[in-house]
Short mmCIF file of C-alpha atoms in Angstrom, two decimals:
data_model
loop_
_atom_site.label_atom_id
_atom_site.label_comp_id
_atom_site.label_asym_id
_atom_site.label_seq_id
_atom_site.Cartn_x
_atom_site.Cartn_y
_atom_site.Cartn_z
CA UNK P 1400 13.61 -14.67 -9.29
CA UNK P 1401 12.05 -12.23 -11.69
CA UNK P 1402 10.44 -9.28 -9.89
CA UNK P 1403 6.88 -8.39 -10.82
CA UNK P 1404 7.43 -4.84 -9.68
CA UNK P 1405 10.12 -4.07 -12.25
CA UNK P 1406 8.87 -2.78 -15.56
CA UNK P 1407 11.57 -1.71 -18.01
CA UNK P 1408 11.94 -0.62 -21.61
CA UNK P 1409 14.03 -2.71 -23.95
CA UNK P 1410 16.30 -2.96 -27.01
CA UNK P 1411 14.45 -4.51 -29.94
CA UNK P 1412 14.47 -4.80 -33.71
CA UNK P 1413 12.03 -2.90 -35.88
CA UNK P 1414 11.64 -5.97 -38.10
CA UNK P 1415 10.79 -8.17 -35.13
CA UNK P 1416 8.13 -5.77 -33.95
CA UNK P 1417 6.43 -5.27 -37.27
CA UNK P 1418 6.68 -8.70 -38.83
CA UNK P 1419 6.29 -11.53 -36.33
CA UNK P 1420 2.95 -11.04 -34.60
CA UNK P 1421 1.02 -14.31 -34.55
CA UNK P 1422 -2.07 -13.39 -32.58
CA UNK P 1423 -4.40 -10.52 -31.89
CA UNK P 1424 -4.96 -8.88 -28.53
CA UNK P 1425 -8.61 -8.24 -27.88
CA UNK P 1426 -9.73 -4.80 -26.84
CA UNK P 1427 -12.92 -5.83 -25.03
CA UNK P 1428 -13.53 -9.18 -23.34
CA UNK P 1429 -10.51 -11.44 -22.99
CA UNK P 1430 -10.53 -14.52 -25.25
CA UNK P 1431 -11.41 -17.79 -23.54
CA UNK P 1432 -12.01 -16.03 -20.22
CA UNK P 1433 -14.47 -17.70 -17.91
CA UNK P 1434 -17.09 -15.57 -16.23
CA UNK P 1435 -15.83 -14.36 -12.88
CA UNK P 1436 -18.29 -14.81 -10.05
CA UNK P 1437 -19.49 -11.68 -8.28
CA UNK P 1438 -16.94 -10.22 -5.92
CA UNK P 1439 -17.68 -8.71 -2.55
CA UNK P 1440 -18.33 -5.00 -2.95
CA UNK P 1441 -15.26 -2.85 -2.43
CA UNK P 1442 -16.21 -0.17 0.08
CA UNK P 1443 -14.15 2.82 -1.00
CA UNK P 1444 -15.37 6.41 -0.59
CA UNK P 1445 -15.07 8.73 -3.57
CA UNK P 1446 -11.64 10.30 -3.37
CA UNK P 1447 -11.34 14.09 -3.31
CA UNK P 1448 -8.23 14.88 -5.36
CA UNK P 1449 -5.72 16.82 -3.27
CA UNK P 1450 -2.21 17.85 -4.26
CA UNK P 1451 0.72 18.72 -2.01
CA UNK P 1452 2.12 22.25 -2.13
CA UNK P 1453 4.84 24.01 -0.15
CA UNK P 1454 4.57 27.67 0.74
CA UNK P 1455 7.02 29.49 2.99
CA UNK P 1456 8.45 26.15 4.08
CA UNK P 1457 5.08 24.73 5.15
CA UNK P 1458 3.05 21.91 3.62
CA UNK P 1459 -0.53 22.32 2.44
CA UNK P 1460 -2.92 20.97 -0.21
CA UNK P 1461 -4.81 22.28 -3.24
CA UNK P 1462 -7.59 20.75 -5.34
CA UNK P 1463 -7.30 20.18 -9.08
CA UNK P 1464 -8.44 23.74 -9.83
CA UNK P 1465 -5.54 25.20 -7.86
CA UNK P 1466 -7.72 26.31 -4.95
CA UNK P 1467 -6.09 25.96 -1.52
CA UNK P 1468 -8.11 23.42 0.47
CA UNK P 1469 -5.74 22.94 3.41
CA UNK P 1470 -3.62 26.00 4.07
CA UNK P 1471 0.13 25.40 4.38
CA UNK P 1472 0.72 24.74 8.07
CA UNK P 1473 2.45 21.36 8.43
CA UNK P 1474 6.09 20.39 8.49
CA UNK P 1475 7.23 18.81 5.21
CA UNK P 1476 7.38 15.25 6.58
CA UNK P 1477 4.42 15.59 8.93
CA UNK P 1478 1.58 14.57 6.59
CA UNK P 1479 1.44 11.60 4.19
CA UNK P 1480 -0.58 11.37 0.97
CA UNK P 1481 -4.36 11.12 1.10
CA UNK P 1482 -6.26 7.86 0.71
CA UNK P 1483 -10.04 7.69 1.11
CA UNK P 1484 -9.97 11.35 2.18
CA UNK P 1485 -7.68 10.66 5.12
CA UNK P 1486 -3.96 11.33 5.49
CA UNK P 1487 -1.60 10.14 8.21
CA UNK P 1488 -0.50 12.93 10.56
CA UNK P 1489 2.71 12.79 12.55
CA UNK P 1490 2.76 14.45 15.96
CA UNK P 1491 5.57 15.98 17.98
CA UNK P 1492 5.29 13.01 20.34
CA UNK P 1493 6.50 10.68 17.58
CA UNK P 1494 3.02 9.12 17.28
CA UNK P 1495 0.64 9.08 14.32
CA UNK P 1496 -2.98 9.99 13.71
CA UNK P 1497 -5.09 11.19 10.76
CA UNK P 1498 -6.54 14.36 9.25
CA UNK P 1499 -9.49 14.59 6.87
CA UNK P 1500 -9.62 16.31 3.49
CA UNK P 1501 -10.35 19.68 5.11
CA UNK P 1502 -7.28 19.47 7.37
CA UNK P 1503 -9.30 18.69 10.49
CA UNK P 1504 -7.65 16.27 12.93
CA UNK P 1505 -9.89 13.19 12.98
CA UNK P 1506 -7.55 10.93 14.95
CA UNK P 1507 -5.07 12.58 17.30
CA UNK P 1508 -1.50 11.26 17.05
CA UNK P 1509 -1.52 8.25 19.38
CA UNK P 1510 -0.31 5.24 17.39
CA UNK P 1511 3.23 3.94 16.96
CA UNK P 1512 2.66 3.49 13.23
CA UNK P 1513 -0.21 3.57 10.74
CA UNK P 1514 -1.01 2.45 7.18
CA UNK P 1515 -3.16 4.20 4.58
CA UNK P 1516 -6.90 3.64 4.60
CA UNK P 1517 -8.18 0.83 2.40
CA UNK P 1518 -11.89 -0.05 2.21
CA UNK P 1519 -12.64 2.30 5.12
CA UNK P 1520 -10.10 0.65 7.42
CA UNK P 1521 -6.58 1.69 8.38
CA UNK P 1522 -4.06 -0.51 10.14
CA UNK P 1523 -2.67 1.01 13.33
CA UNK P 1524 0.11 -0.18 15.62
CA UNK P 1525 -0.18 0.02 19.38
CA UNK P 1526 2.05 -1.64 21.98
CA UNK P 1527 3.88 -3.45 19.19
CA UNK P 1528 0.74 -5.05 17.69
CA UNK P 1529 -1.44 -4.18 14.69
CA UNK P 1530 -5.19 -3.66 14.56
CA UNK P 1531 -7.64 -1.54 12.52
CA UNK P 1532 -9.63 1.69 12.92
CA UNK P 1533 -12.53 3.07 10.88
CA UNK P 1534 -12.66 6.43 9.11
CA UNK P 1535 -13.63 8.17 12.37
CA UNK P 1536 -10.76 6.68 14.34
CA UNK P 1537 -12.79 4.10 16.25
CA UNK P 1538 -10.84 0.91 16.92
CA UNK P 1539 -12.73 -1.85 15.10
CA UNK P 1540 -10.12 -4.61 15.40
CA UNK P 1541 -8.06 -4.55 18.59
CA UNK P 1542 -4.28 -4.49 18.03
CA UNK P 1543 -3.21 -8.14 18.31
CA UNK P 1544 -1.35 -9.11 15.12
CA UNK P 1545 2.34 -9.19 14.24
CA UNK P 1546 1.64 -7.98 10.70
CA UNK P 1547 -1.41 -7.13 8.61
CA UNK P 1548 -2.26 -6.47 4.98
CA UNK P 1549 -4.58 -3.71 3.77
CA UNK P 1550 -8.17 -4.77 3.08
CA UNK P 1551 -9.07 -6.12 -0.37
CA UNK P 1552 -12.59 -7.34 -1.15
CA UNK P 1553 -13.39 -6.76 2.55
CA UNK P 1554 -10.72 -9.22 3.66
CA UNK P 1555 -7.31 -8.68 5.25
CA UNK P 1556 -4.44 -11.10 5.73
CA UNK P 1557 -3.20 -11.07 9.35
CA UNK P 1558 -0.26 -12.77 11.02
CA UNK P 1559 0.02 -14.33 14.48
CA UNK P 1560 3.31 -15.96 15.27
CA UNK P 1561 4.65 -17.09 11.92
CA UNK P 1562 1.31 -18.03 10.36
CA UNK P 1563 -1.24 -16.08 8.36
CA UNK P 1564 -5.03 -16.07 8.27
CA UNK P 1565 -7.81 -13.77 7.07
CA UNK P 1566 -10.31 -11.53 8.86
CA UNK P 1567 -13.31 -9.53 7.69
CA UNK P 1568 -13.79 -5.80 8.27
CA UNK P 1569 -15.21 -6.41 11.75
CA UNK P 1570 -12.23 -8.51 12.82
CA UNK P 1571 -13.99 -11.86 12.58
CA UNK P 1572 -11.71 -14.68 11.42
CA UNK P 1573 -12.55 -16.07 7.99
CA UNK P 1574 -9.58 -18.40 8.35
CA UNK P 1575 -7.56 -18.57 11.57
CA UNK P 1576 -3.80 -18.24 11.08
CA UNK P 1577 -2.50 -21.50 9.58
CA UNK P 1578 -0.98 -20.49 6.24
CA UNK P 1579 2.76 -20.18 5.66
CA UNK P 1580 2.17 -18.21 2.44
CA UNK P 1581 -0.73 -16.42 0.80
CA UNK P 1582 -1.90 -13.99 -1.87
CA UNK P 1583 -4.41 -11.24 -1.20
CA UNK P 1584 -7.98 -11.58 -2.44
CA UNK P 1585 -8.48 -10.94 -6.13
CA UNK P 1586 -11.57 -11.82 -8.17
CA UNK P 1587 -13.09 -13.42 -5.07
CA UNK P 1588 -10.22 -15.84 -4.37
CA UNK P 1589 -7.01 -15.86 -2.31
CA UNK P 1590 -4.12 -18.28 -2.69
CA UNK P 1591 -2.58 -20.17 0.23
CA UNK P 1592 0.26 -22.49 1.17
CA UNK P 1593 0.23 -24.54 4.35
CA UNK P 1594 1.76 -27.55 6.06
CA UNK P 1595 -0.88 -29.75 7.65
CA UNK P 1596 -0.82 -33.40 8.74
CA UNK P 1597 2.77 -33.73 7.53
CA UNK P 1598 1.73 -32.56 4.06
CA UNK P 1599 2.33 -29.43 2.04
CA UNK P 1600 -0.89 -28.00 0.69
CA UNK P 1601 -1.70 -25.16 -1.66
CA UNK P 1602 -4.74 -23.80 -3.42
CA UNK P 1603 -7.32 -21.04 -3.22
CA UNK P 1604 -10.05 -20.09 -0.76
CA UNK P 1605 -13.17 -18.03 -1.37
CA UNK P 1606 -14.21 -15.00 0.68
CA UNK P 1607 -15.90 -17.30 3.21
CA UNK P 1608 -12.63 -19.16 3.84
CA UNK P 1609 -13.75 -22.31 2.04
CA UNK P 1610 -11.11 -24.16 0.03
CA UNK P 1611 -12.47 -24.13 -3.53
CA UNK P 1612 -9.27 -25.12 -5.35
CA UNK P 1613 -6.86 -27.68 -3.90
CA UNK P 1614 -3.83 -28.24 -6.07
CA UNK P 1615 -1.93 -31.51 -6.44
CA UNK P 1616 1.66 -31.43 -7.66
CA UNK P 1617 1.15 -27.81 -8.72
CA UNK P 1618 2.37 -24.76 -6.83
CA UNK P 1619 0.87 -21.29 -6.67
CA UNK P 1620 2.92 -18.13 -6.96
CA UNK P 1621 2.50 -16.42 -3.60
CA UNK P 1622 4.33 -13.36 -4.91
CA UNK P 1623 1.66 -12.83 -7.57
CA UNK P 1624 -1.69 -11.05 -7.41
CA UNK P 1625 -3.49 -14.39 -7.61
CA UNK P 1626 -6.33 -14.43 -10.12
CA UNK P 1627 -6.50 -11.71 -12.78
CA UNK P 1628 -8.54 -11.96 -15.98
CA UNK P 1629 -9.79 -15.32 -14.64
CA UNK P 1630 -6.34 -16.96 -14.53
CA UNK P 1631 -3.65 -17.43 -11.87
CA UNK P 1632 0.06 -18.22 -12.35
CA UNK P 1633 1.34 -21.61 -11.15
CA UNK P 1634 4.54 -23.61 -11.45
CA UNK P 1635 5.81 -27.19 -11.42
CA UNK P 1636 9.25 -28.45 -10.54
CA UNK P 1637 11.53 -29.86 -13.22
CA UNK P 1638 12.35 -33.45 -12.13
CA UNK P 1639 15.74 -33.19 -13.82
CA UNK P 1640 17.37 -35.24 -16.55
CA UNK P 1641 20.66 -37.10 -16.89
CA UNK P 1642 23.29 -35.54 -19.09
CA UNK P 1643 26.96 -34.74 -19.48
CA UNK P 1644 28.49 -31.70 -17.79
CA UNK P 1645 32.15 -31.19 -18.68
CA UNK P 1646 32.32 -34.84 -19.68
CA UNK P 1647 30.88 -36.05 -16.38
CA UNK P 1648 27.53 -37.81 -16.21
CA UNK P 1649 25.33 -35.74 -13.92
CA UNK P 1650 21.70 -34.87 -13.27
CA UNK P 1651 20.84 -31.53 -14.83
CA UNK P 1652 17.83 -29.28 -14.73
CA UNK P 1653 16.68 -30.35 -11.25
CA UNK P 1654 15.31 -27.45 -9.27
CA UNK P 1655 14.22 -25.32 -12.19
CA UNK P 1656 10.58 -24.36 -12.53
CA UNK P 1657 8.13 -24.34 -15.41
CA UNK P 1658 5.32 -21.77 -15.28
CA UNK P 1659 1.79 -21.61 -16.65
CA UNK P 1660 -1.76 -20.67 -15.59
CA UNK P 1661 -4.81 -22.34 -14.04
CA UNK P 1662 -8.45 -21.34 -14.39
CA UNK P 1663 -10.98 -20.95 -11.57
CA UNK P 1664 -11.61 -24.71 -11.61
CA UNK P 1665 -7.96 -25.40 -10.84
CA UNK P 1666 -7.29 -26.77 -14.32
CA UNK P 1667 -4.10 -25.90 -16.17
CA UNK P 1668 -5.39 -24.06 -19.23
CA UNK P 1669 -2.07 -22.52 -20.28
CA UNK P 1670 0.64 -25.22 -20.11
CA UNK P 1671 3.51 -24.99 -17.63
CA UNK P 1672 6.21 -24.46 -20.23
CA UNK P 1673 7.55 -20.97 -19.57
CA UNK P 1674 10.62 -19.94 -17.60
CA UNK P 1675 8.47 -17.40 -15.77
CA UNK P 1676 5.11 -15.66 -16.15
CA UNK P 1677 3.55 -12.44 -14.90
CA UNK P 1678 -0.06 -11.79 -13.95
CA UNK P 1679 -2.51 -11.00 -16.71
CA UNK P 1680 -3.40 -7.36 -17.14
CA UNK P 1681 -5.90 -6.16 -19.73
CA UNK P 1682 -5.93 -9.62 -21.33
CA UNK P 1683 -2.14 -9.89 -21.78
CA UNK P 1684 0.54 -11.56 -19.66
CA UNK P 1685 4.30 -11.28 -20.03
CA UNK P 1686 6.08 -14.65 -20.29
CA UNK P 1687 9.77 -15.51 -20.28
CA UNK P 1688 11.45 -18.00 -22.62
CA UNK P 1689 15.22 -18.25 -22.99
CA UNK P 1690 15.67 -14.96 -21.13
CA UNK P 1691 13.40 -13.12 -23.57
CA UNK P 1692 10.03 -11.55 -22.76
CA UNK P 1693 6.92 -11.95 -24.89
CA UNK P 1694 3.15 -11.71 -24.40
CA UNK P 1695 0.29 -14.22 -24.47
CA UNK P 1696 -3.46 -13.73 -24.32
CA UNK P 1697 -5.89 -15.60 -22.07
CA UNK P 1698 -6.23 -18.36 -24.67
CA UNK P 1699 -2.50 -18.99 -24.35
CA UNK P 1700 -1.82 -17.70 -27.84
CA UNK P 1701 1.50 -15.92 -28.32
CA UNK P 1702 0.42 -12.40 -29.27
CA UNK P 1703 3.91 -10.86 -29.21
CA UNK P 1704 6.66 -13.51 -29.45
CA UNK P 1705 9.57 -13.43 -26.95
CA UNK P 1706 12.05 -10.82 -28.16
CA UNK P 1707 12.43 -8.29 -25.36
CA UNK P 1708 15.21 -8.11 -22.78
CA UNK P 1709 12.85 -6.63 -20.18
CA UNK P 1710 9.05 -6.67 -19.75
CA UNK P 1711 7.20 -3.73 -21.24
CA UNK P 1712 4.96 -1.42 -19.22
CA UNK P 1713 1.61 -1.38 -21.00
CA UNK P 1714 -0.65 1.50 -20.04
CA UNK P 1715 -3.85 2.54 -21.77
CA UNK P 1716 -3.09 0.04 -24.54
CA UNK P 1717 0.44 1.27 -25.29
CA UNK P 1718 3.95 0.51 -24.04
CA UNK P 1719 7.16 2.48 -24.51
CA UNK P 1720 10.20 0.73 -26.03
CA UNK P 1721 13.79 1.65 -26.88
CA UNK P 1722 15.45 1.28 -30.27
CA UNK P 1723 18.78 2.82 -31.32
CA UNK P 1724 18.84 5.00 -28.20
CA UNK P 1725 15.38 6.42 -28.96
CA UNK P 1726 11.99 5.70 -27.41
CA UNK P 1727 8.66 5.07 -29.09
CA UNK P 1728 5.44 3.13 -28.38
CA UNK P 1729 3.87 -0.14 -29.51
CA UNK P 1730 0.32 -1.41 -29.08
CA UNK P 1731 -0.84 -4.75 -27.70
CA UNK P 1732 -0.42 -6.41 -31.08
CA UNK P 1733 3.24 -5.43 -31.19
CA UNK P 1734 2.62 -2.80 -33.88
CA UNK P 1735 4.63 0.41 -33.68
CA UNK P 1736 2.14 3.26 -33.32
CA UNK P 1737 4.59 6.00 -32.30
CA UNK P 1738 8.02 5.70 -33.95
CA UNK P 1739 11.05 5.93 -31.64
CA UNK P 1740 12.17 9.57 -31.67
CA UNK P 1741 12.37 10.58 -28.00
CA UNK P 1742 15.35 10.56 -25.63
CA UNK P 1743 13.16 9.17 -22.83
CA UNK P 1744 9.51 8.24 -22.43
CA UNK P 1745 7.06 7.17 -19.73
CA UNK P 1746 3.74 5.38 -19.51
CA UNK P 1747 0.40 6.97 -20.38
CA UNK P 1748 -1.75 8.54 -17.69
CA UNK P 1749 -5.17 9.96 -18.50
CA UNK P 1750 -4.41 9.98 -22.21
CA UNK P 1751 -1.03 11.71 -22.04
CA UNK P 1752 2.55 10.49 -21.66
CA UNK P 1753 5.63 12.51 -20.75
CA UNK P 1754 8.56 12.44 -23.18
CA UNK P 1755 12.03 13.95 -23.14
CA UNK P 1756 13.37 15.59 -26.30
CA UNK P 1757 16.85 16.27 -27.60
CA UNK P 1758 16.87 19.61 -25.80
CA UNK P 1759 16.83 17.76 -22.50
CA UNK P 1760 13.40 18.98 -21.41
CA UNK P 1761 10.14 17.15 -20.84
CA UNK P 1762 6.76 17.65 -22.47
CA UNK P 1763 3.64 15.55 -23.15
CA UNK P 1764 2.26 13.65 -26.14
CA UNK P 1765 -1.13 12.11 -26.86
CA UNK P 1766 -1.73 8.52 -27.98
CA UNK P 1767 -1.12 9.50 -31.63
CA UNK P 1768 2.35 10.80 -30.77
CA UNK P 1769 1.47 14.46 -31.21
CA UNK P 1770 3.11 16.87 -28.77
CA UNK P 1771 0.29 18.59 -26.89
CA UNK P 1772 2.39 20.28 -24.18
CA UNK P 1773 5.71 21.49 -25.54
CA UNK P 1774 8.91 20.31 -23.80
CA UNK P 1775 9.93 22.92 -21.24
CA UNK P 1776 10.26 21.16 -17.89
CA UNK P 1777 13.25 19.64 -16.10
CA UNK P 1778 11.08 16.87 -14.63
CA UNK P 1779 7.41 15.91 -14.58
CA UNK P 1780 5.00 13.43 -13.03
CA UNK P 1781 2.18 11.60 -14.77
CA UNK P 1782 -1.27 13.19 -14.85
CA UNK P 1783 -3.65 12.42 -12.01
CA UNK P 1784 -7.13 13.92 -11.67
CA UNK P 1785 -6.22 16.26 -14.53
CA UNK P 1786 -2.99 17.67 -13.07
CA UNK P 1787 0.72 16.91 -13.43
CA UNK P 1788 3.50 18.11 -11.14
CA UNK P 1789 6.34 19.83 -12.98
CA UNK P 1790 9.75 21.21 -12.05
CA UNK P 1791 11.80 24.00 -13.59
CA UNK P 1792 15.12 24.46 -11.84
CA UNK P 1793 14.41 24.10 -8.14
CA UNK P 1794 10.80 25.30 -8.39
CA UNK P 1795 7.69 23.13 -8.58
CA UNK P 1796 4.16 23.70 -9.82
CA UNK P 1797 1.10 21.97 -11.29
CA UNK P 1798 -0.23 22.15 -14.86
CA UNK P 1799 -3.49 21.01 -16.43
CA UNK P 1800 -3.79 19.05 -19.68
CA UNK P 1801 -3.57 22.23 -21.70
CA UNK P 1802 -0.20 23.01 -20.14
CA UNK P 1803 -1.66 25.89 -18.13
CA UNK P 1804 -0.39 26.42 -14.60
CA UNK P 1805 -3.03 25.96 -11.92
CA UNK P 1806 -0.37 26.39 -9.25
CA UNK P 1807 2.58 28.56 -10.20
CA UNK P 1808 6.17 27.47 -9.75
CA UNK P 1809 7.49 27.89 -6.22
CA UNK P 1810 10.21 26.42 -4.07
#
């Protein structure tokens, strides 16, 4: 199985990249994309950017100007990252609670385990079961589930026994547990697989739990994100053919899958002819043919023909690639926009990408390939809220997009 979480750079030919593009990736609306119905509002508070620092062996947080917001006072593994202005706090009793973005304890450590906040709800574990609290620590959904998923479009997948269902933010069942497989909600729909009345069923439900797409002889990809850019990946089973294997007549091909996409009406709009497909993102989807990766648009047109050994990681319209032991960047049409001249490269964040030069140090380039922060660091992170974490030797600090330190290097 190809993993959707793995995004790698690849070995490719300059001629292939520059001379075999058959389509054009659109920069605005996706081609042939149906209008997506209104989704339920995502209830997410504005995030206050906070960054972890260590001072005298204690953990604290600064804002993106370098000002200390939460003074260093916690053990290094005591506080998790912030989400919706809340961070999980571990107590000496082995239990977990939450602090707010000022460092105030909002929920005292009392739970066996917790998840990050998502849409103003955090999953908490008590007496071996999962439920949900609100931003103030009030239990909204009593712990009762074996497993839960974070909220998306005000819906969460929950498990009782071996089956899954969906609840709303108040804990009311949208669908009682009856699914053996599912996808989370995306673009107002969630995929499901079930076994009912001695029949396997699959399709998609809306946010009210109503089955709006019921598939026949087509299977959804429960490991996918479901619908993105108005399309969802599906597969059909190869019935197999008769052929010779080592001179012996045998059935070959049985068990393999062919992949394609359906639209929101459940119709196959991109034929099931690929060895594997990935979700659409920004109007492009990676597809696999003969162990090579290429890219199609939402009309099913091959924008970048299969030629890569691994899927590319497109970010802000560009993806890094490897050629002759050097890294460069291509755009969504397969055109080289930054020639390969770096030892290593990463994806773009907030208009800048980190690159490693022959000297063995890291710096940052803009989307034109110009170095805007000279290589000088042993390691770096991507930019977030205007800051990037950098390391020189065994000391860490934060820089802004001008390369200026807002938090000086420290151990």
